[in-house]
């Protein structure tokens, strides 16, 4: 493990060194022979690198970019050469076409993940080529779009270096601010843990599609510039190997920061050029050298630097220092209730409708009935303990309430509203927050950013406010950050705010999860074994914290094996055994219930 890391460190130095040397070699070569073709090729590849970055950074292994590049290239070639549009008009039109195709392809294909997504998007790229080959009147068919098929070279060849520099700068501007926005955080959260992202109110399907369409549009733009660089294109330019090339910019350069794929494109484009200049093309081996070195670099990076060459610490991402004065002492707790002074008691109204109701809820997994015909109501403002032996269905119950699983039978109501079958992100938005028994933090984010993700549903910004830098953007972001800091302070986590979540102890990570769930301002908070991994002192502090939540008007369901904690905080306890509810009562009664003692306390 350690040797692997050491090799990784050296490999990074070697590759950066190689890049520096080949850049220098390229600069010398360029001064002697100012041919912009190689430079343009690098800039186009950098744009392609950004297109693969969007999908990889969202956790989507898509190989559709060569296909979108082809669509962009041919759309623009046809618009310029056959329709007679100027390049600057064909560019947005070609991008629009790619966006529409991206949406139509993405909707069905993004239901797949991993290798299945890769294969189906590769299939898409091949279909695009087949369409090009079989429509010779429009595209020039197998011969390509060139002079012989009616695409005049002089009119086609319009890509200038300054256009590419401008376009790349424009994209970098967009990516720079995207990274710091609600949308950027959502995309990263989905990559790190799509399940947890959904329970933070993030619409995973929507954001996956958004990323796919963005990627398609950028690849399409690269295709436009590509078509007008040499002045002729061929369907073979967009083969499978092109898709792999584009992917390797991301894999080599890194996919956690937008600069990574640009670096990867730089290395994989400039290095071969420099090698060609140094070794010439006379000996067969030397013509293949760039391919060999590229392949080797890629192989070594995948093994020794998983995540790529450029991996800035994401944790320094929030460069602003934390200012004690900006931290609110107390935080509004739910949509309904204004912030309350701590210690002020709010009892549930006497005639309160149950906040949460389950009616005959059943869920089976194969032959196991994990949750068996369970019904109960939880009134507003109480703490409800949920106990039972391991495997009795407690976690499954929370998964059913939060929409991760849907019941086979039965109904679940929140404030009288039927939420059965709703997707997790909608249930989160309706006011149910949760933590996980097996901690699910966004490990590559800071503790603070994790909690800011929890604010997702309440941050009223969009891509326009982000990219146009509207005042609303800064206000909303600052507010979310301030509230997140306030929550961290309440949970005693302020000292960890700028640390990576994965570096914390389990006990602290569980508290970060609680803070993240509270950021949602949930009416109902579900805690799955929050004290697991905590020592006695931490557990006692947690119990106290849960009690302050109750005083502030929260309704909490807490699963716990620390029976002292349950007895201390609960107004009511529900006991499960083999998926069935065997008791629901006040703590003293539950403790004396013979069935419960046998099923649960008897084991201790
Ligand atoms: P608890 O949280 O009370 O320990 P769980 O709800 O995790 O119990 O599990 C209840 C039962 O449901 C167990 O038998 C478990 O194996 C089963 N179960 C839970 N989730 C799944 C799943 N996704 N697939 C198959 N079986 C599951
Ligand atoms: Mg469990």
Coordinates of C-alpha atoms and ligand atoms in Angstrom, one line a residue:
X1 CA 0.0 0.0 0.0
X2 CA 2.7 2.4 1.0
X3 CA 5.0 1.5 -1.9
X4 CA 2.1 2.0 -4.2
X5 CA 1.6 5.5 -2.9
X6 CA 5.3 6.2 -3.2
X7 CA 5.3 5.0 -6.8
X8 CA 2.3 7.2 -7.3
X9 CA 4.1 10.3 -6.0
X10 CA 7.1 9.6 -8.2
X11 CA 4.9 8.9 -11.2
X12 CA 3.2 12.2 -10.8
X13 CA 6.6 14.0 -10.8
X14 CA 7.7 12.0 -13.8
X15 CA 4.6 12.8 -15.8
X16 CA 4.6 16.5 -14.8
X17 CA 8.3 16.5 -15.8
X18 CA 7.5 14.8 -19.1
X19 CA 4.8 17.4 -19.8
X20 CA 7.2 20.3 -19.0
X21 CA 9.9 18.8 -21.3
X22 CA 7.5 18.1 -24.1
X23 CA 6.0 21.6 -23.8
X24 CA 9.4 23.1 -24.0
X25 CA 10.3 20.9 -27.0
X26 CA 7.0 21.9 -28.6
X27 CA 7.7 25.6 -28.0
X28 CA 11.1 25.3 -29.7
X29 CA 9.6 23.4 -32.6
X30 CA 6.8 25.9 -32.8
X31 CA 9.2 28.9 -33.1
X32 CA 11.0 27.2 -35.9
X33 CA 7.9 26.0 -37.7
X34 CA 4.8 28.0 -36.6
X35 CA 2.2 25.5 -37.6
X36 CA -0.9 26.0 -35.6
X37 CA -2.5 22.6 -36.4
X38 CA -1.0 20.9 -33.4
X39 CA -2.0 23.7 -31.1
X40 CA -5.5 23.7 -32.5
X41 CA -5.7 20.0 -32.0
X42 CA -4.7 20.3 -28.4
X43 CA -7.3 23.0 -27.8
X44 CA -10.0 20.9 -29.4
X45 CA -8.9 17.9 -27.3
X46 CA -9.0 20.1 -24.2
X47 CA -12.6 20.9 -25.0
X48 CA -13.3 17.2 -25.4
X49 CA -11.6 16.6 -22.1
X50 CA -14.1 19.0 -20.4
X51 CA -17.0 17.2 -22.1
X52 CA -15.9 13.8 -20.6
X53 CA -15.2 15.6 -17.3
X54 CA -18.9 16.5 -16.8
X55 CA -20.0 12.9 -17.0
X56 CA -17.1 11.3 -15.1
X57 CA -17.5 13.9 -12.3
X58 CA -21.1 12.8 -12.0
X59 CA -20.0 9.2 -11.8
X60 CA -21.2 8.4 -15.3
X61 CA -19.0 6.2 -17.5
X62 CA -20.2 7.5 -20.8
X63 CA -18.5 6.8 -24.1
X64 CA -20.9 8.7 -26.2
X65 CA -18.7 11.8 -26.7
X66 CA -17.2 10.7 -30.0
X67 CA -20.8 10.2 -31.3
X68 CA -21.8 13.7 -30.2
X69 CA -18.6 15.1 -31.6
X70 CA -19.6 13.5 -35.0
X71 CA -23.1 15.0 -34.7
X72 CA -21.7 18.4 -34.0
X73 CA -19.1 18.2 -36.8
X74 CA -21.5 17.0 -39.5
X75 CA -24.3 19.3 -38.4
X76 CA -22.0 22.3 -38.7
X77 CA -20.4 21.1 -41.9
X78 CA -23.8 20.8 -43.5
X79 CA -25.0 24.1 -42.2
X80 CA -21.9 25.9 -43.4
X81 CA -21.2 24.2 -46.7
X82 CA -24.7 23.3 -47.9
X83 CA -27.0 25.8 -46.2
X84 CA -24.5 28.6 -46.3
X85 CA -24.7 29.7 -42.7
X86 CA -21.7 31.4 -41.1
X87 CA -19.7 29.3 -38.6
X88 CA -20.7 31.4 -35.6
X89 CA -24.3 30.6 -36.3
X90 CA -23.8 27.0 -37.0
X91 CA -22.0 26.5 -33.7
X92 CA -24.9 27.2 -31.4
X93 CA -27.3 25.3 -33.8
X94 CA -25.0 22.2 -33.8
X95 CA -24.7 22.4 -30.0
X96 CA -28.5 22.6 -29.7
X97 CA -28.9 19.6 -31.9
X98 CA -26.4 17.7 -29.7
X99 CA -28.3 18.8 -26.6
X100 CA -31.6 17.5 -28.0
X101 CA -30.1 14.2 -29.1
X102 CA -28.3 14.0 -25.7
X103 CA -31.6 14.4 -23.9
X104 CA -33.4 11.8 -26.0
X105 CA -30.6 9.3 -25.6
X106 CA -30.0 10.1 -22.0
X107 CA -33.5 9.6 -20.8
X108 CA -33.5 5.8 -21.5
X109 CA -29.7 5.1 -21.3
X110 CA -29.0 6.8 -18.0
X111 CA -31.1 4.2 -16.2
X112 CA -28.0 2.1 -16.7
X113 CA -24.7 2.6 -14.8
X114 CA -21.1 1.5 -14.9
X115 CA -20.1 -0.9 -17.7
X116 CA -23.7 -1.2 -19.0
X117 CA -23.8 2.6 -19.6
X118 CA -20.4 2.4 -21.2
X119 CA -21.4 -0.3 -23.7
X120 CA -24.8 1.3 -24.6
X121 CA -23.2 4.7 -25.2
X122 CA -20.5 3.1 -27.3
X123 CA -23.4 1.5 -29.3
X124 CA -24.8 5.0 -29.7
X125 CA -21.5 6.2 -31.2
X126 CA -21.6 3.3 -33.7
X127 CA -25.2 4.1 -34.7
X128 CA -24.2 7.7 -35.4
X129 CA -21.5 6.4 -37.8
X130 CA -23.9 4.1 -39.5
X131 CA -26.3 6.9 -40.1
X132 CA -23.5 9.1 -41.5
X133 CA -22.4 6.3 -43.9
X134 CA -26.0 5.5 -45.0
X135 CA -27.0 9.1 -45.8
X136 CA -24.4 10.0 -48.5
X137 CA -26.6 12.8 -50.0
X138 CA -26.5 14.7 -46.8
X139 CA -23.1 13.7 -45.2
X140 CA -21.0 12.5 -48.1
X141 CA -21.4 8.9 -46.7
X142 CA -18.5 6.7 -46.4
X143 CA -16.3 9.0 -48.6
X144 CA -16.6 11.7 -46.0
X145 CA -17.5 15.4 -46.1
X146 CA -14.9 16.7 -48.5
X147 CA -14.5 18.4 -51.9
X148 CA -15.6 15.3 -53.8
X149 CA -18.9 15.1 -52.0
X150 CA -19.7 18.8 -52.2
X151 CA -18.1 20.2 -49.1
X152 CA -15.9 23.0 -50.4
X153 CA -12.6 23.0 -48.5
X154 CA -12.2 26.8 -48.6
X155 CA -15.6 27.5 -47.1
X156 CA -15.3 24.7 -44.5
X157 CA -11.9 25.6 -43.2
X158 CA -12.6 28.4 -40.6
X159 CA -11.4 27.3 -37.2
X160 CA -8.9 29.8 -35.9
X161 CA -6.8 29.4 -32.8
X162 CA -8.3 32.5 -31.2
X163 CA -11.8 31.0 -31.4
X164 CA -10.6 27.9 -29.6
X165 CA -8.9 29.9 -26.9
X166 CA -11.9 32.0 -26.4
X167 CA -14.3 29.1 -26.3
X168 CA -12.1 27.1 -23.9
X169 CA -11.8 30.2 -21.7
X170 CA -15.6 30.5 -21.8
X171 CA -15.9 26.9 -20.7
X172 CA -13.4 27.3 -17.9
X173 CA -15.4 30.2 -16.6
X174 CA -18.6 28.1 -16.6
X175 CA -16.8 25.2 -14.9
X176 CA -15.1 27.4 -12.3
X177 CA -18.5 28.7 -11.1
X178 CA -20.3 25.4 -11.6
X179 CA -17.9 23.8 -9.2
X180 CA -18.9 26.3 -6.5
X181 CA -22.6 26.1 -7.0
X182 CA -25.6 24.1 -5.9
X183 CA -25.6 22.2 -9.2
X184 CA -21.9 21.4 -9.0
X185 CA -22.2 20.1 -5.5
X186 CA -25.2 18.0 -6.5
X187 CA -23.2 16.4 -9.3
X188 CA -20.3 15.6 -7.1
X189 CA -22.6 14.3 -4.4
X190 CA -24.2 11.9 -6.9
X191 CA -20.8 10.6 -7.9
X192 CA -19.8 10.0 -4.3
X193 CA -23.0 8.5 -3.0
X194 CA -26.1 8.7 -5.2
X195 CA -28.3 7.2 -2.5
X196 CA -27.3 9.7 0.2
X197 CA -27.6 12.5 -2.4
X198 CA -31.2 11.5 -3.1
X199 CA -32.1 11.6 0.6
X200 CA -30.7 15.2 0.6
X201 CA -33.5 16.1 -1.9
X202 CA -31.2 15.9 -4.9
X203 CA -33.1 14.6 -8.0
X204 CA -30.5 12.1 -9.2
X205 CA -32.2 11.3 -12.5
X206 CA -32.5 15.0 -13.4
X207 CA -28.9 15.8 -12.6
X208 CA -27.6 12.8 -14.4
X209 CA -29.5 13.9 -17.5
X210 CA -28.3 17.5 -17.1
X211 CA -24.6 16.3 -16.9
X212 CA -25.1 14.1 -19.9
X213 CA -26.7 16.9 -22.0
X214 CA -23.9 19.3 -21.0
X215 CA -21.4 16.8 -22.0
X216 CA -23.1 16.2 -25.3
X217 CA -23.3 19.9 -26.1
X218 CA -19.6 20.5 -25.3
X219 CA -18.5 17.4 -27.3
X220 CA -20.7 18.8 -30.2
X221 CA -18.9 22.1 -30.0
X222 CA -15.5 20.4 -30.2
X223 CA -16.9 18.5 -33.2
X224 CA -17.8 21.8 -34.9
X225 CA -14.3 23.2 -34.5
X226 CA -12.8 19.9 -35.6
X227 CA -14.8 19.9 -38.8
X228 CA -13.7 23.3 -39.7
X229 CA -10.1 22.8 -38.8
X230 CA -8.8 20.8 -41.8
X231 CA -11.9 21.4 -43.8
X232 CA -13.0 17.8 -44.3
X233 CA -14.2 15.1 -42.1
X234 CA -14.8 11.4 -42.3
X235 CA -16.9 9.0 -40.2
X236 CA -13.7 7.2 -39.3
X237 CA -12.6 10.2 -37.3
X238 CA -15.3 9.3 -34.7
X239 CA -14.6 5.6 -34.2
X240 CA -14.6 3.7 -31.0
X241 CA -10.9 4.6 -30.6
X242 CA -11.8 8.3 -30.5
X243 CA -14.2 7.6 -27.6
X244 CA -11.5 5.9 -25.8
X245 CA -9.0 8.7 -26.5
X246 CA -11.5 11.2 -25.0
X247 CA -12.0 9.0 -22.0
X248 CA -8.3 8.7 -21.4
X249 CA -7.9 12.5 -21.1
X250 CA -10.1 12.2 -18.0
X251 CA -8.6 9.0 -16.7
X252 CA -5.0 10.3 -17.1
X253 CA -5.6 13.9 -16.1
X254 CA -8.0 13.3 -13.2
X255 CA -11.8 13.7 -12.9
X256 CA -12.2 15.5 -9.7
X257 CA -11.3 18.9 -11.0
X258 CA -12.0 20.4 -14.4
X259 CA -8.3 21.2 -14.9
X260 CA -7.5 17.4 -14.8
X261 CA -8.8 16.5 -18.3
X262 CA -7.3 19.6 -19.8
X263 CA -3.9 18.4 -18.4
X264 CA -4.6 14.9 -19.7
X265 CA -5.5 16.2 -23.1
X266 CA -2.3 18.3 -23.0
X267 CA -0.1 15.4 -22.1
X268 CA -1.6 13.0 -24.6
X269 CA -1.6 15.6 -27.4
X270 CA 1.7 17.5 -26.9
X271 CA 3.9 14.5 -26.0
X272 CA 3.4 12.7 -29.3
X273 CA 4.0 15.9 -31.2
X274 CA 7.3 16.5 -29.4
X275 CA 8.4 12.9 -29.8
X276 CA 7.6 13.1 -33.5
X277 CA 9.8 16.2 -33.8
X278 CA 12.6 14.7 -31.7
X279 CA 12.7 11.2 -33.3
X280 CA 11.2 11.9 -36.7
X281 CA 9.1 9.5 -38.5
X282 CA 11.8 7.6 -40.4
X283 CA 12.0 4.5 -38.2
X284 CA 8.8 2.5 -37.8
X285 CA 9.4 2.0 -34.1
X286 CA 9.6 5.7 -33.5
X287 CA 6.3 6.4 -35.3
X288 CA 4.7 4.0 -32.8
X289 CA 6.5 5.4 -29.8
X290 CA 3.9 8.0 -28.9
X291 CA 1.2 5.3 -28.9
X292 CA 3.4 3.2 -26.6
X293 CA 4.2 6.0 -24.2
X294 CA 0.6 7.1 -24.1
X295 CA -0.5 3.6 -23.3
X296 CA 2.1 3.1 -20.7
X297 CA 1.4 6.4 -19.0
X298 CA -2.3 5.5 -18.9
X299 CA -1.6 2.1 -17.5
X300 CA 0.7 3.4 -14.8
X301 CA -1.7 6.1 -13.8
X302 CA -4.6 3.8 -13.5
X303 CA -2.6 1.5 -11.3
X304 CA -0.6 3.9 -9.2
X305 CA -2.6 7.1 -9.3
X306 CA -6.2 6.1 -9.3
X307 CA -8.2 9.3 -9.7
X308 CA -5.7 10.7 -12.1
X309 CA -2.8 13.0 -12.3
X310 CA -4.4 16.2 -11.1
X311 CA -6.2 15.7 -7.8
X312 CA -6.1 18.9 -5.8
X313 CA -7.3 18.5 -2.3
X314 CA -11.0 19.1 -2.6
X315 CA -10.9 20.0 1.0
X316 CA -9.2 23.3 0.4
X317 CA -11.9 24.1 -2.1
X318 CA -13.8 26.4 0.2
X319 CA -10.9 28.8 0.4
X320 CA -12.7 31.3 2.5
X321 CA -11.6 31.1 6.1
X322 CA -14.2 30.5 8.7
X323 CA -15.1 33.6 10.6
X324 CA -16.5 33.0 14.1
X325 CA -18.7 36.1 13.8
X326 CA -20.6 34.7 10.8
X327 CA -21.8 31.7 12.8
X328 CA -25.4 31.8 13.9
X329 CA -25.9 30.7 17.5
X330 CA -29.1 29.0 16.7
X331 CA -30.7 27.9 13.6
X332 CA -34.3 27.8 12.3
X333 CA -35.4 24.2 12.8
X334 CA -38.3 23.5 10.4
X335 CA -40.3 25.1 7.7
X336 CA -43.2 25.6 10.2
X337 CA -41.5 26.5 13.4
X338 CA -39.4 29.7 13.8
X339 CA -36.1 29.4 15.6
X340 CA -36.8 28.7 19.3
X341 CA -34.8 29.7 22.3
X342 CA -33.2 26.6 23.6
X343 CA -34.9 25.1 26.6
X344 CA -38.3 26.5 25.8
X345 CA -40.7 23.5 25.9
X346 CA -43.1 22.9 23.1
X347 CA -45.5 20.0 23.7
X348 CA -47.4 18.5 20.8
X349 CA -50.9 20.0 20.4
X350 CA -53.4 17.7 22.1
X351 CA -55.5 17.0 19.0
X352 CA -52.5 16.7 16.7
X353 CA -52.7 14.6 13.6
X354 CA -50.0 12.0 13.6
X355 CA -47.0 13.4 11.7
X356 CA -46.2 10.0 10.3
X357 CA -48.6 7.1 9.8
X358 CA -47.9 3.6 8.5
X359 CA -50.9 1.4 7.5
X360 CA -50.3 -2.3 7.1
X361 CA -46.8 -1.8 5.6
X362 CA -45.2 -5.0 4.3
X363 CA -41.9 -5.5 2.5
X364 CA -40.4 -8.8 1.5
X365 CA -36.9 -9.7 0.1
X366 CA -37.1 -13.1 -1.6
X367 CA -38.4 -15.4 1.1
X368 CA -37.8 -13.0 4.0
X369 CA -40.6 -10.7 5.2
X370 CA -38.3 -7.9 6.5
X371 CA -41.3 -5.7 7.5
X372 CA -44.5 -7.6 8.2
X373 CA -47.8 -5.8 8.2
X374 CA -46.7 -2.9 10.4
X375 CA -49.0 0.0 11.4
X376 CA -48.3 2.8 13.7
X377 CA -48.7 6.6 14.1
X378 CA -46.1 9.0 15.4
X379 CA -47.5 12.3 16.7
X380 CA -45.8 15.6 16.1
X381 CA -43.1 16.6 18.6
X382 CA -42.2 13.3 20.2
X383 CA -39.1 11.2 20.2
X384 CA -39.9 7.6 19.3
X385 CA -37.4 4.9 20.0
X386 CA -37.3 2.0 17.5
X387 CA -35.7 -1.2 18.9
X388 CA -35.5 -4.8 18.1
X389 CA -32.9 -7.5 17.6
X390 CA -30.6 -7.4 14.6
X391 CA -32.4 -8.3 11.4
X392 CA -35.8 -7.4 12.8
X393 CA -36.5 -4.9 10.1
X394 CA -35.7 -1.5 11.7
X395 CA -33.4 -0.2 8.9
X396 CA -35.8 -1.6 6.3
X397 CA -38.6 0.4 7.9
X398 CA -36.6 3.6 7.6
X399 CA -35.8 2.7 4.0
X400 CA -39.5 2.3 3.3
X401 CA -40.3 5.6 5.0
X402 CA -37.7 7.5 3.0
X403 CA -38.6 5.9 -0.3
X404 CA -35.4 3.9 -0.9
X405 CA -37.6 0.8 -1.0
X406 CA -41.3 0.7 -1.8
X407 CA -43.6 -1.4 0.3
X408 CA -45.2 -4.5 -1.3
X409 CA -48.4 -3.6 0.5
X410 CA -49.6 -0.8 2.8
X411 CA -49.5 3.0 2.8
X412 CA -47.3 5.6 4.4
X413 CA -48.6 9.1 5.2
X414 CA -46.8 12.2 6.2
X415 CA -49.0 14.9 7.8
X416 CA -52.0 13.0 6.2
X417 CA -50.4 13.1 2.7
X418 CA -49.8 9.8 1.0
X419 CA -46.1 9.4 0.3
X420 CA -46.1 5.7 -0.6
X421 CA -44.1 5.1 -3.8
X422 CA -42.6 8.6 -4.0
X423 CA -38.9 8.8 -4.9
X424 CA -36.5 9.6 -2.1
X425 CA -35.7 13.1 -3.2
X426 CA -39.3 14.2 -3.1
X427 CA -39.8 12.6 0.3
X428 CA -36.8 14.5 1.5
X429 CA -38.2 17.7 0.2
X430 CA -41.5 17.0 2.0
X431 CA -39.6 17.1 5.2
X432 CA -38.1 13.7 6.2
X433 CA -34.4 13.7 7.0
X434 CA -32.3 10.7 7.9
X435 CA -28.9 9.3 8.8
X436 CA -27.6 5.9 7.9
X437 CA -26.6 2.9 9.9
X438 CA -23.7 2.4 7.5
X439 CA -22.4 5.9 7.3
X440 CA -22.9 7.5 3.9
X441 CA -21.1 10.8 3.9
X442 CA -19.7 12.4 0.8
X443 CA -16.2 11.4 1.6
X444 CA -14.4 13.6 -0.9
X445 CA -16.0 16.7 0.5
X446 CA -15.3 18.7 3.6
X447 CA -17.5 18.3 6.7
X448 CA -18.8 21.8 5.9
X449 CA -19.6 21.0 2.3
X450 CA -21.4 17.8 3.3
X451 CA -23.7 19.9 5.4
X452 CA -24.1 22.5 2.7
X453 CA -25.3 19.7 0.4
X454 CA -28.0 19.1 3.0
X455 CA -29.3 22.5 2.2
X456 CA -29.7 21.6 -1.5
X457 CA -33.5 21.7 -1.6
X458 CA -33.6 25.1 0.1
X459 CA -31.0 26.9 -2.0
X460 CA -32.9 28.9 -4.6
X461 CA -30.3 29.2 -7.3
X462 CA -29.9 27.7 -10.7
X463 CA -27.4 27.6 -13.5
X464 CA -28.4 31.1 -14.7
X465 CA -27.9 32.7 -11.3
X466 CA -24.6 30.8 -11.1
X467 CA -23.2 31.7 -14.4
X468 CA -24.5 35.3 -14.5
X469 CA -23.2 35.9 -11.0
X470 CA -26.6 37.3 -9.9
X471 CA -26.7 38.7 -6.4
X472 CA -29.1 36.0 -5.4
X473 CA -26.4 33.4 -6.0
X474 CA -24.0 34.9 -3.5
X475 CA -26.7 35.6 -1.0
X476 CA -28.1 32.1 -1.1
X477 CA -24.7 30.4 -1.0
X478 CA -23.6 32.6 2.0
X479 CA -26.8 31.8 3.8
X480 CA -26.4 28.1 3.3
X481 CA -22.8 28.2 4.5
X482 CA -23.7 30.3 7.5
X483 CA -26.4 27.9 8.5
X484 CA -24.2 24.9 7.9
X485 CA -21.6 26.4 10.2
X486 CA -24.3 27.1 12.8
X487 CA -25.4 23.4 12.7
X488 CA -21.7 22.2 13.0
X489 CA -21.3 24.5 16.0
X490 CA -24.4 23.0 17.6
X491 CA -23.1 19.5 17.2
X492 CA -19.6 20.5 18.4
X493 CA -18.1 19.9 15.0
X494 CA -16.9 23.3 14.1
X495 CA -13.3 22.4 14.5
X496 CA -13.7 19.8 11.8
X497 CA -15.5 22.1 9.3
X498 CA -12.7 22.2 6.7
X499 CA -11.5 18.6 7.1
X500 CA -12.4 15.8 4.7
X501 CA -15.4 14.0 6.1
X502 CA -13.7 10.6 5.6
X503 CA -10.9 11.5 8.1
X504 CA -13.2 11.8 11.1
X505 CA -13.8 9.2 13.7
X506 CA -17.1 7.2 13.3
X507 CA -18.7 9.0 16.1
X508 CA -17.9 12.3 14.6
X509 CA -19.0 11.2 11.2
X510 CA -22.4 10.2 12.6
X511 CA -22.8 13.6 14.0
X512 CA -21.9 15.1 10.6
X513 CA -24.7 13.0 9.2
X514 CA -27.1 14.4 11.8
X515 CA -26.0 18.0 10.9
X516 CA -26.4 17.2 7.2
X517 CA -29.9 15.8 7.8
X518 CA -30.9 18.8 9.9
X519 CA -29.8 21.1 7.1
X520 CA -32.9 19.9 5.3
X521 CA -35.1 21.5 8.0
X522 CA -36.9 18.2 8.3
X523 CA -40.2 17.9 10.1
X524 CA -39.3 14.4 10.9
X525 CA -35.8 13.2 11.6
X526 CA -34.9 9.5 11.4
X527 CA -31.7 8.3 13.1
X528 CA -30.4 4.8 12.4
X529 CA -28.1 3.8 15.3
X530 CA -26.6 7.3 15.7
X531 CA -24.5 6.2 18.8
X532 CA -22.8 3.2 17.1
X533 CA -19.1 3.8 17.4
X534 CA -19.5 6.5 20.0
X535 CA -18.0 6.2 23.5
X536 CA -20.0 6.8 26.7
X537 CA -19.3 10.5 26.8
X538 CA -20.2 11.0 23.2
X539 CA -23.4 8.9 23.7
X540 CA -24.4 11.0 26.7
X541 CA -23.9 14.2 24.7
X542 CA -25.9 12.8 21.8
X543 CA -28.8 12.0 24.2
X544 CA -28.7 15.5 25.4
X545 CA -28.7 16.8 21.8
X546 CA -31.7 14.7 20.8
X547 CA -33.5 16.1 23.8
X548 CA -32.8 19.6 22.7
X549 CA -34.2 18.7 19.3
X550 CA -37.4 17.7 20.9
X551 CA -37.5 21.0 22.8
X552 CA -37.2 22.7 19.5
X553 CA -40.2 21.0 18.1
X554 CA -38.6 18.2 16.1
X555 CA -40.1 14.8 15.8
X556 CA -37.4 12.1 15.9
X557 CA -37.4 8.4 15.3
X558 CA -34.3 6.8 16.7
X559 CA -33.0 3.3 16.3
X560 CA -30.5 2.4 18.9
X561 CA -29.0 -0.6 20.7
X562 CA -27.8 1.6 23.6
X563 CA -30.9 0.9 25.6
X564 CA -30.1 3.6 28.2
X565 CA -30.1 6.2 25.5
X566 CA -33.5 5.0 24.2
X567 CA -35.0 5.0 27.7
X568 CA -33.6 8.4 28.4
X569 CA -34.8 10.2 25.3
X570 CA -38.0 8.4 24.1
X571 CA -41.5 9.4 24.8
X572 CA -42.6 6.2 23.1
X573 CA -40.9 3.0 22.0
X574 CA -41.8 0.7 19.2
X575 CA -40.4 -2.8 19.3
X576 CA -39.9 -5.0 16.3
X577 CA -39.1 -8.7 16.1
X578 CA -38.9 -10.7 12.9
X579 CA -40.4 -7.8 11.0
X580 CA -43.4 -7.6 13.2
X581 CA -44.3 -4.9 15.7
X582 CA -44.6 -6.6 19.0
X583 CA -45.1 -3.5 21.2
X584 CA -45.6 0.2 21.1
X585 CA -45.8 2.0 24.5
X586 CA -44.1 4.4 26.9
X587 CA -40.6 3.3 28.0
X588 CA -41.5 1.9 31.4
X589 CA -44.3 -0.3 30.1
X590 CA -42.1 -1.6 27.2
X591 CA -39.4 -2.5 29.7
X592 CA -41.9 -4.7 31.6
X593 CA -43.5 -6.2 28.5
X594 CA -42.9 -10.0 28.7
X595 CA -42.7 -10.5 25.0
X596 CA -40.2 -7.6 24.6
X597 CA -38.1 -8.9 27.5
X598 CA -37.9 -12.3 25.8
X599 CA -37.2 -11.0 22.3
X600 CA -34.9 -8.2 23.2
X601 CA -33.8 -7.6 26.7
X602 CA -33.5 -11.3 27.3
X603 CA -30.6 -11.5 24.9
X604 CA -28.5 -8.9 26.7
Ligands
LIG1 P1 -32.3 -4.3 11.3 O1 -32.0 -2.9 10.9 O2 -33.4 -4.4 12.3 O3 -31.0 -5.0 11.9 P2 -32.8 -4.8 8.6 O4 -33.9 -4.0 8.3 O5 -31.5 -4.3 8.1 O6 -32.7 -5.2 10.1 O7 -33.0 -6.2 7.9 C1 -34.2 -7.0 8.1 C2 -34.2 -8.2 7.2 O8 -34.3 -7.8 5.8 C3 -32.8 -9.0 7.3 O9 -33.2 -10.3 7.2 C4 -32.1 -8.5 6.1 O10 -31.2 -9.5 5.6 C5 -33.2 -8.3 5.1 N1 -32.9 -7.3 4.1 C6 -32.8 -5.9 4.3 N2 -32.5 -5.2 3.2 C7 -32.4 -6.2 2.2 C8 -32.1 -6.2 0.8 N3 -31.8 -5.0 0.2 N4 -32.0 -7.3 0.1 C9 -32.3 -8.5 0.8 N5 -32.6 -8.6 2.1 C10 -32.6 -7.5 2.8
LIG2 MG1 -30.3 -1.8 10.9

